[in-house]
Amino acid sequence: MAIALTHIALHVKDLDACVHFYQQYAGLNIVRDRRPNGPDGKRIVWLAETDKEQQFIIVILPGGPGRNQIDTDFSHLGFALASKQAVDDIATKARAHGILAWPCKQEPYPVGYYCGIKDPDGNFVEFSYGQPLGPGAEKLIPEHQNID
């Protein structure tokens, strides 16, 4: 039996702010914007990376309670970037907006270089470079293939 992780759904307090955040910081696109109960129903938005709309999406649902994630809770969404400079750029932008949660830090493989910011609902979002997933991973895996 084949199984594939296809989406994550976030029940958020401010749908518009969260959609804007993921567009602005993660470069996600709206791939579906619907009101399943007609024009007066609650809006549900599907977001995805360009050309990955059939692989993985984030579903943003309205009416959530908001989240006050504490600093020692490292639950997060993770986005891989193409360079350390791209991580630095995100951190600089997040600091200017007052949402930088974890400053840039280099950790041993497989963690890599990362920063963390808070989305408008209070969820941590990590932006990284040098992990065995995402952009640049194909360059890293051969040099670390014997690491467990």
CSV table of N, CA and C in Angstrom, one decimal:
chain,number,residue,atom,x,y,z
A,1,MET,N,0.8,-1.2,0.0
A,1,MET,CA,0.0,0.0,0.0
A,1,MET,C,0.9,1.2,0.0
A,2,ALA,N,0.7,2.1,-1.0
A,2,ALA,CA,1.5,3.3,-1.1
A,2,ALA,C,0.8,4.4,-0.2
A,3,ILE,N,1.6,5.1,0.5
A,3,ILE,CA,1.0,6.3,1.3
A,3,ILE,C,1.9,7.5,1.0
A,4,ALA,N,1.2,8.6,0.9
A,4,ALA,CA,1.9,9.9,0.6
A,4,ALA,C,1.3,11.0,1.5
A,5,LEU,N,2.2,11.7,2.2
A,5,LEU,CA,1.8,12.9,3.0
A,5,LEU,C,1.4,14.0,2.0
A,6,THR,N,0.2,14.5,2.0
A,6,THR,CA,-0.3,15.4,0.9
A,6,THR,C,-0.6,16.8,1.4
A,7,HIS,N,-0.9,16.9,2.7
A,7,HIS,CA,-1.2,18.3,3.2
A,7,HIS,C,-1.1,18.3,4.7
A,8,ILE,N,-1.1,19.6,5.2
A,8,ILE,CA,-1.3,19.9,6.6
A,8,ILE,C,-2.3,21.0,6.7
A,9,ALA,N,-3.2,20.9,7.6
A,9,ALA,CA,-4.3,21.9,7.8
A,9,ALA,C,-4.0,22.7,9.1
A,10,LEU,N,-4.1,24.0,8.9
A,10,LEU,CA,-3.9,24.9,10.1
A,10,LEU,C,-5.2,25.7,10.3
A,11,HIS,N,-5.8,25.5,11.5
A,11,HIS,CA,-7.0,26.2,11.9
A,11,HIS,C,-6.6,27.5,12.6
A,12,VAL,N,-6.7,28.6,11.9
A,12,VAL,CA,-6.1,29.8,12.3
A,12,VAL,C,-7.1,30.9,12.7
A,13,LYS,N,-6.6,31.8,13.5
A,13,LYS,CA,-7.5,32.9,14.0
A,13,LYS,C,-7.8,33.9,12.9
A,14,ASP,N,-6.7,34.3,12.2
A,14,ASP,CA,-6.8,35.3,11.1
A,14,ASP,C,-6.4,34.7,9.8
A,15,LEU,N,-7.3,34.2,9.0
A,15,LEU,CA,-7.0,33.6,7.8
A,15,LEU,C,-6.3,34.5,6.8
A,16,ASP,N,-6.7,35.7,6.6
A,16,ASP,CA,-6.1,36.6,5.7
A,16,ASP,C,-4.7,36.9,6.0
A,17,ALA,N,-4.4,37.1,7.3
A,17,ALA,CA,-3.0,37.4,7.8
A,17,ALA,C,-2.1,36.2,7.5
A,18,CYS,N,-2.6,35.0,7.8
A,18,CYS,CA,-1.8,33.8,7.6
A,18,CYS,C,-1.6,33.6,6.1
A,19,VAL,N,-2.6,33.7,5.3
A,19,VAL,CA,-2.4,33.5,3.8
A,19,VAL,C,-1.3,34.5,3.3
A,20,HIS,N,-1.4,35.8,3.7
A,20,HIS,CA,-0.5,36.8,3.3
A,20,HIS,C,1.0,36.4,3.8
A,21,PHE,N,1.1,36.0,5.1
A,21,PHE,CA,2.4,35.6,5.6
A,21,PHE,C,3.0,34.5,4.8
A,22,TYR,N,2.3,33.4,4.5
A,22,TYR,CA,2.9,32.3,3.8
A,22,TYR,C,3.2,32.7,2.3
A,23,GLN,N,2.5,33.6,1.8
A,23,GLN,CA,2.8,34.1,0.4
A,23,GLN,C,4.1,34.9,0.5
A,24,GLN,N,4.1,35.9,1.5
A,24,GLN,CA,5.3,36.8,1.6
A,24,GLN,C,6.6,36.1,2.0
A,25,TYR,N,6.5,35.2,3.0
A,25,TYR,CA,7.7,34.6,3.6
A,25,TYR,C,8.1,33.3,2.9
A,26,ALA,N,7.2,32.5,2.5
A,26,ALA,CA,7.5,31.2,2.0
A,26,ALA,C,7.3,31.1,0.5
A,27,GLY,N,6.7,32.2,-0.1
A,27,GLY,CA,6.5,32.2,-1.6
A,27,GLY,C,5.5,31.2,-2.0
A,28,LEU,N,4.5,30.9,-1.1
A,28,LEU,CA,3.5,29.9,-1.5
A,28,LEU,C,2.4,30.7,-2.3
A,29,ASN,N,1.7,29.9,-3.2
A,29,ASN,CA,0.7,30.4,-4.1
A,29,ASN,C,-0.7,29.9,-3.6
A,30,ILE,N,-1.7,30.7,-3.8
A,30,ILE,CA,-3.1,30.2,-3.6
A,30,ILE,C,-3.4,29.3,-4.8
A,31,VAL,N,-3.7,28.0,-4.5
A,31,VAL,CA,-4.1,27.1,-5.5
A,31,VAL,C,-5.6,26.7,-5.5
A,32,ARG,N,-6.2,27.0,-4.3
A,32,ARG,CA,-7.7,26.9,-4.2
A,32,ARG,C,-8.2,27.9,-3.2
A,33,ASP,N,-9.2,28.6,-3.5
A,33,ASP,CA,-9.8,29.6,-2.5
A,33,ASP,C,-11.2,29.3,-2.6
A,34,ARG,N,-11.8,28.7,-1.6
A,34,ARG,CA,-13.2,28.3,-1.8
A,34,ARG,C,-14.0,28.6,-0.5
A,35,ARG,N,-15.3,28.6,-0.8
A,35,ARG,CA,-16.3,28.7,0.3
A,35,ARG,C,-17.3,27.6,0.1
A,36,PRO,N,-17.0,26.5,0.8
A,36,PRO,CA,-17.8,25.2,0.5
A,36,PRO,C,-19.3,25.4,0.8
A,37,ASN,N,-19.7,26.3,1.6
A,37,ASN,CA,-21.1,26.5,2.0
A,37,ASN,C,-21.7,27.7,1.3
A,38,GLY,N,-21.2,28.1,0.1
A,38,GLY,CA,-21.7,29.2,-0.6
A,38,GLY,C,-21.0,30.5,-0.3
A,39,PRO,N,-21.4,31.6,-0.9
A,39,PRO,CA,-20.7,32.9,-0.8
A,39,PRO,C,-20.6,33.4,0.6
A,40,ASP,N,-21.5,33.0,1.5
A,40,ASP,CA,-21.5,33.5,2.8
A,40,ASP,C,-20.8,32.5,3.8
A,41,GLY,N,-20.3,31.4,3.2
A,41,GLY,CA,-19.6,30.4,4.1
A,41,GLY,C,-18.2,30.8,4.4
A,42,LYS,N,-17.6,30.0,5.3
A,42,LYS,CA,-16.2,30.3,5.7
A,42,LYS,C,-15.3,30.0,4.5
A,43,ARG,N,-14.3,30.9,4.4
A,43,ARG,CA,-13.3,30.8,3.3
A,43,ARG,C,-12.2,29.7,3.7
A,44,ILE,N,-11.9,28.9,2.8
A,44,ILE,CA,-10.8,27.9,3.0
A,44,ILE,C,-9.8,28.1,1.9
A,45,VAL,N,-8.5,28.2,2.2
A,45,VAL,CA,-7.5,28.5,1.2
A,45,VAL,C,-6.5,27.4,1.2
A,46,TRP,N,-6.1,26.9,0.0
A,46,TRP,CA,-5.1,25.9,-0.2
A,46,TRP,C,-3.8,26.7,-0.7
A,47,LEU,N,-2.7,26.4,-0.1
A,47,LEU,CA,-1.4,27.1,-0.6
A,47,LEU,C,-0.4,26.0,-0.9
A,48,ALA,N,0.4,26.3,-2.0
A,48,ALA,CA,1.4,25.3,-2.4
A,48,ALA,C,2.6,26.1,-3.0
A,49,GLU,N,3.7,25.4,-3.1
A,49,GLU,CA,4.8,25.8,-3.9
A,49,GLU,C,4.5,25.7,-5.4
A,50,THR,N,5.1,26.6,-6.2
A,50,THR,CA,4.9,26.5,-7.6
A,50,THR,C,5.3,25.2,-8.1
A,51,ASP,N,4.5,24.6,-9.0
A,51,ASP,CA,4.7,23.3,-9.6
A,51,ASP,C,4.7,22.1,-8.6
A,52,LYS,N,4.2,22.3,-7.4
A,52,LYS,CA,4.1,21.2,-6.4
A,52,LYS,C,2.7,21.1,-5.9
A,53,GLU,N,1.8,21.7,-6.6
A,53,GLU,CA,0.4,21.8,-6.2
A,53,GLU,C,-0.2,20.4,-6.0
A,54,GLN,N,0.3,19.4,-6.7
A,54,GLN,CA,-0.3,18.1,-6.6
A,54,GLN,C,0.5,17.2,-5.7
A,55,GLN,N,1.6,17.7,-5.0
A,55,GLN,CA,2.4,17.0,-4.1
A,55,GLN,C,2.1,17.3,-2.6
A,56,PHE,N,2.1,18.6,-2.3
A,56,PHE,CA,1.9,18.9,-0.9
A,56,PHE,C,1.3,20.3,-0.8
A,57,ILE,N,0.3,20.5,0.1
A,57,ILE,CA,-0.4,21.8,0.2
A,57,ILE,C,-0.5,22.1,1.7
A,58,ILE,N,-0.7,23.3,2.0
A,58,ILE,CA,-1.1,23.8,3.4
A,58,ILE,C,-2.5,24.3,3.2
A,59,VAL,N,-3.4,23.8,4.0
A,59,VAL,CA,-4.8,24.2,4.0
A,59,VAL,C,-4.9,25.2,5.2
A,60,ILE,N,-5.4,26.4,4.9
A,60,ILE,CA,-5.7,27.4,6.0
A,60,ILE,C,-7.2,27.5,6.2
A,61,LEU,N,-7.6,27.2,7.4
A,61,LEU,CA,-9.0,27.2,7.8
A,61,LEU,C,-9.2,28.3,8.8
A,62,PRO,N,-10.3,29.0,8.7
A,62,PRO,CA,-10.6,30.1,9.6
A,62,PRO,C,-11.2,29.7,10.9
A,63,GLY,N,-11.3,30.6,11.9
A,63,GLY,CA,-12.0,30.3,13.1
A,63,GLY,C,-11.2,29.6,14.2
A,64,GLY,N,-9.9,29.5,14.0
A,64,GLY,CA,-9.1,28.9,15.1
A,64,GLY,C,-8.9,29.8,16.3
A,65,PRO,N,-8.4,29.2,17.4
A,65,PRO,CA,-8.3,30.0,18.6
A,65,PRO,C,-7.0,30.8,18.7
A,66,GLY,N,-6.1,30.6,17.7
A,66,GLY,CA,-4.8,31.3,17.8
A,66,GLY,C,-3.9,30.4,18.6
A,67,ARG,N,-2.6,30.6,18.5
A,67,ARG,CA,-1.7,29.7,19.2
A,67,ARG,C,-0.6,30.6,19.9
A,68,ASN,N,-0.4,30.3,21.1
A,68,ASN,CA,0.7,31.0,21.8
A,68,ASN,C,1.8,29.9,22.1
A,69,GLN,N,2.5,29.6,21.1
A,69,GLN,CA,3.5,28.6,21.2
A,69,GLN,C,4.7,29.1,22.1
A,70,ILE,N,5.0,28.3,23.1
A,70,ILE,CA,6.1,28.7,24.0
A,70,ILE,C,7.5,28.4,23.4
A,71,ASP,N,8.5,29.2,23.8
A,71,ASP,CA,9.8,29.1,23.2
A,71,ASP,C,10.4,27.7,23.3
A,72,THR,N,10.1,26.9,24.3
A,72,THR,CA,10.6,25.6,24.4
A,72,THR,C,9.9,24.5,23.6
A,73,ASP,N,8.8,24.9,22.9
A,73,ASP,CA,8.1,24.0,22.0
A,73,ASP,C,8.6,24.2,20.6
A,74,PHE,N,9.3,23.2,20.1
A,74,PHE,CA,10.0,23.4,18.8
A,74,PHE,C,9.2,22.8,17.7
A,75,SER,N,7.9,22.6,17.9
A,75,SER,CA,7.0,22.2,16.8
A,75,SER,C,7.0,23.3,15.7
A,76,HIS,N,7.2,22.9,14.5
A,76,HIS,CA,7.3,24.0,13.5
A,76,HIS,C,7.0,23.4,12.1
A,77,LEU,N,6.8,24.3,11.1
A,77,LEU,CA,6.8,24.0,9.7
A,77,LEU,C,8.2,24.3,9.2
A,78,GLY,N,8.7,23.5,8.4
A,78,GLY,CA,10.1,23.8,7.9
A,78,GLY,C,10.1,24.0,6.4
A,79,PHE,N,10.8,25.1,6.0
A,79,PHE,CA,11.0,25.4,4.6
A,79,PHE,C,12.5,25.5,4.3
A,80,ALA,N,12.9,24.8,3.2
A,80,ALA,CA,14.3,24.8,2.8
A,80,ALA,C,14.6,25.9,1.8
A,81,LEU,N,15.7,26.6,2.0
A,81,LEU,CA,16.1,27.7,1.1
A,81,LEU,C,17.3,27.3,0.3
A,82,ALA,N,17.7,28.1,-0.7
A,82,ALA,CA,18.8,27.7,-1.6
A,82,ALA,C,20.1,28.1,-1.1
A,83,SER,N,20.2,28.9,0.0
A,83,SER,CA,21.5,29.4,0.5
A,83,SER,C,21.4,29.9,1.9
A,84,LYS,N,22.6,30.0,2.5
A,84,LYS,CA,22.6,30.7,3.8
A,84,LYS,C,22.2,32.1,3.7
A,85,GLN,N,22.6,32.8,2.7
A,85,GLN,CA,22.2,34.2,2.5
A,85,GLN,C,20.7,34.3,2.4
A,86,ALA,N,20.0,33.4,1.8
A,86,ALA,CA,18.5,33.4,1.8
A,86,ALA,C,17.9,33.3,3.2
A,87,VAL,N,18.6,32.5,4.0
A,87,VAL,CA,18.1,32.3,5.4
A,87,VAL,C,18.4,33.7,6.2
A,88,ASP,N,19.5,34.3,6.0
A,88,ASP,CA,19.9,35.6,6.6
A,88,ASP,C,18.8,36.6,6.1
A,89,ASP,N,18.5,36.6,4.9
A,89,ASP,CA,17.5,37.6,4.4
A,89,ASP,C,16.2,37.5,5.0
A,90,ILE,N,15.7,36.2,5.2
A,90,ILE,CA,14.4,36.0,5.9
A,90,ILE,C,14.5,36.5,7.3
A,91,ALA,N,15.6,36.2,8.0
A,91,ALA,CA,15.8,36.6,9.4
A,91,ALA,C,15.8,38.1,9.5
A,92,THR,N,16.4,38.8,8.6
A,92,THR,CA,16.5,40.2,8.6
A,92,THR,C,15.1,40.8,8.5
A,93,LYS,N,14.4,40.3,7.5
A,93,LYS,CA,13.0,40.7,7.2
A,93,LYS,C,12.1,40.5,8.5
A,94,ALA,N,12.2,39.3,9.0
A,94,ALA,CA,11.4,38.9,10.2
A,94,ALA,C,11.8,39.8,11.4
A,95,ARG,N,13.0,40.1,11.6
A,95,ARG,CA,13.4,40.9,12.7
A,95,ARG,C,12.8,42.3,12.5
A,96,ALA,N,12.8,42.8,11.3
A,96,ALA,CA,12.2,44.2,11.0
A,96,ALA,C,10.7,44.2,11.3
A,97,HIS,N,10.1,43.0,11.1
A,97,HIS,CA,8.6,42.9,11.4
A,97,HIS,C,8.3,42.4,12.8
A,98,GLY,N,9.3,42.2,13.6
A,98,GLY,CA,9.2,41.9,15.0
A,98,GLY,C,8.7,40.4,15.2
A,99,ILE,N,9.0,39.5,14.3
A,99,ILE,CA,8.5,38.1,14.4
A,99,ILE,C,9.6,37.1,14.4
A,100,LEU,N,10.9,37.5,14.6
A,100,LEU,CA,12.0,36.6,14.6
A,100,LEU,C,12.0,35.9,15.9
A,101,ALA,N,11.8,34.6,15.9
A,101,ALA,CA,11.8,33.7,17.1
A,101,ALA,C,13.1,33.1,17.5
A,102,TRP,N,13.8,32.6,16.4
A,102,TRP,CA,15.1,32.0,16.6
A,102,TRP,C,16.1,32.7,15.7
A,103,PRO,N,17.1,33.4,16.2
A,103,PRO,CA,18.1,34.0,15.3
A,103,PRO,C,18.8,32.9,14.5
A,104,CYS,N,19.5,33.3,13.4
A,104,CYS,CA,20.2,32.3,12.6
A,104,CYS,C,21.3,31.6,13.4
A,105,LYS,N,21.4,30.3,13.1
A,105,LYS,CA,22.3,29.4,13.9
A,105,LYS,C,22.7,28.3,13.0
A,106,GLN,N,24.0,27.9,13.1
A,106,GLN,CA,24.6,26.8,12.4
A,106,GLN,C,24.6,25.6,13.3
A,107,GLU,N,24.1,24.5,12.9
A,107,GLU,CA,24.1,23.2,13.7
A,107,GLU,C,24.7,22.2,12.8
A,108,PRO,N,25.3,21.1,13.4
A,108,PRO,CA,25.8,20.0,12.7
A,108,PRO,C,24.8,19.4,11.8
A,109,TYR,N,25.3,18.8,10.7
A,109,TYR,CA,24.4,18.0,9.8
A,109,TYR,C,23.6,17.0,10.6
A,110,PRO,N,22.4,16.8,10.4
A,110,PRO,CA,21.5,17.2,9.3
A,110,PRO,C,20.7,18.5,9.6
A,111,VAL,N,21.0,19.2,10.7
A,111,VAL,CA,20.1,20.3,11.0
A,111,VAL,C,20.5,21.5,10.1
A,112,GLY,N,21.8,21.8,9.9
A,112,GLY,CA,22.2,22.9,9.0
A,112,GLY,C,22.0,24.3,9.6
A,113,TYR,N,21.9,25.2,8.7
A,113,TYR,CA,21.8,26.7,9.1
A,113,TYR,C,20.3,27.1,9.0
A,114,TYR,N,19.8,27.7,10.1
A,114,TYR,CA,18.4,28.0,10.1
A,114,TYR,C,18.1,29.2,11.0
A,115,CYS,N,16.9,29.7,10.8
A,115,CYS,CA,16.3,30.7,11.7
A,115,CYS,C,14.8,30.3,11.8
A,116,GLY,N,14.1,30.9,12.8
A,116,GLY,CA,12.7,30.6,13.0
A,116,GLY,C,12.0,31.9,13.2
A,117,ILE,N,10.8,31.9,12.7
A,117,ILE,CA,9.9,33.1,12.9
A,117,ILE,C,8.5,32.6,13.3
A,118,LYS,N,7.7,33.5,13.7
A,118,LYS,CA,6.3,33.2,14.1
A,118,LYS,C,5.4,33.7,13.0
A,119,ASP,N,4.4,32.8,12.6
A,119,ASP,CA,3.4,33.3,11.7
A,119,ASP,C,2.4,34.1,12.5
A,120,PRO,N,1.4,34.7,11.8
A,120,PRO,CA,0.4,35.5,12.6
A,120,PRO,C,-0.4,34.8,13.6
A,121,ASP,N,-0.5,33.4,13.5
A,121,ASP,CA,-1.3,32.7,14.4
A,121,ASP,C,-0.4,32.2,15.6
A,122,GLY,N,0.9,32.4,15.5
A,122,GLY,CA,1.8,32.0,16.6
A,122,GLY,C,2.5,30.7,16.4
A,123,ASN,N,2.4,30.1,15.2
A,123,ASN,CA,3.1,28.9,14.9
A,123,ASN,C,4.6,29.3,14.6
A,124,PHE,N,5.5,28.4,15.0
A,124,PHE,CA,6.9,28.6,14.5
A,124,PHE,C,7.1,28.1,13.1
A,125,VAL,N,7.9,28.8,12.3
A,125,VAL,CA,8.2,28.4,11.0
A,125,VAL,C,9.7,28.5,10.8
A,126,GLU,N,10.3,27.4,10.4
A,126,GLU,CA,11.8,27.4,10.3
A,126,GLU,C,12.1,27.6,8.8
A,127,PHE,N,13.2,28.3,8.5
A,127,PHE,CA,13.8,28.5,7.2
A,127,PHE,C,15.2,28.0,7.3
A,128,SER,N,15.6,27.1,6.5
A,128,SER,CA,16.9,26.4,6.7
A,128,SER,C,17.6,26.2,5.3
A,129,TYR,N,18.9,26.0,5.5
A,129,TYR,CA,19.8,25.6,4.4
A,129,TYR,C,20.8,24.6,4.9
A,130,GLY,N,21.0,23.5,4.1
A,130,GLY,CA,22.0,22.5,4.5
A,130,GLY,C,21.4,21.3,5.1
A,131,GLN,N,20.1,21.1,5.1
A,131,GLN,CA,19.4,19.9,5.6
A,131,GLN,C,19.4,18.9,4.4
A,132,PRO,N,19.2,17.6,4.7
A,132,PRO,CA,19.1,16.6,3.6
A,132,PRO,C,17.8,16.6,2.8
A,133,LEU,N,17.1,17.8,2.9
A,133,LEU,CA,15.8,17.9,2.2
A,133,LEU,C,15.8,19.3,1.5
A,134,GLY,N,15.2,19.4,0.4
A,134,GLY,CA,15.0,20.7,-0.3
A,134,GLY,C,16.2,21.1,-1.1
A,135,PRO,N,16.2,22.4,-1.5
A,135,PRO,CA,17.2,22.9,-2.4
A,135,PRO,C,18.6,22.7,-1.8
A,136,GLY,N,19.5,22.2,-2.7
A,136,GLY,CA,20.9,22.0,-2.3
A,136,GLY,C,21.1,20.6,-1.6
A,137,ALA,N,20.1,19.9,-1.3
A,137,ALA,CA,20.2,18.6,-0.6
A,137,ALA,C,21.0,17.6,-1.4
A,138,GLU,N,20.8,17.6,-2.7
A,138,GLU,CA,21.5,16.7,-3.6
A,138,GLU,C,23.0,16.8,-3.5
A,139,LYS,N,23.5,18.0,-3.2
A,139,LYS,CA,25.0,18.3,-3.0
A,139,LYS,C,25.5,17.8,-1.7
A,140,LEU,N,24.6,17.7,-0.7
A,140,LEU,CA,25.0,17.4,0.7
A,140,LEU,C,24.9,15.9,1.0
A,141,ILE,N,24.0,15.2,0.4
A,141,ILE,CA,23.8,13.8,0.7
A,141,ILE,C,25.1,12.9,0.5
A,142,PRO,N,25.8,13.0,-0.7
A,142,PRO,CA,27.0,12.2,-0.9
A,142,PRO,C,28.0,12.3,0.2
A,143,GLU,N,28.3,13.5,0.7
A,143,GLU,CA,29.3,13.7,1.7
A,143,GLU,C,28.9,13.2,3.1
A,144,HIS,N,27.6,13.0,3.3
A,144,HIS,CA,27.1,12.6,4.6
A,144,HIS,C,26.3,11.2,4.5
A,145,GLN,N,26.5,10.4,3.5
A,145,GLN,CA,25.7,9.3,3.3
A,145,GLN,C,25.9,8.2,4.4
A,146,ASN,N,27.0,8.2,5.1
A,146,ASN,CA,27.2,7.2,6.1
A,146,ASN,C,26.8,7.7,7.5
A,147,ILE,N,26.2,8.9,7.6
A,147,ILE,CA,25.7,9.4,8.9
A,147,ILE,C,24.3,8.9,9.2
A,148,ASP,N,24.1,8.4,10.4
A,148,ASP,CA,22.8,7.9,10.8
A,148,ASP,C,22.0,9.1,11.4
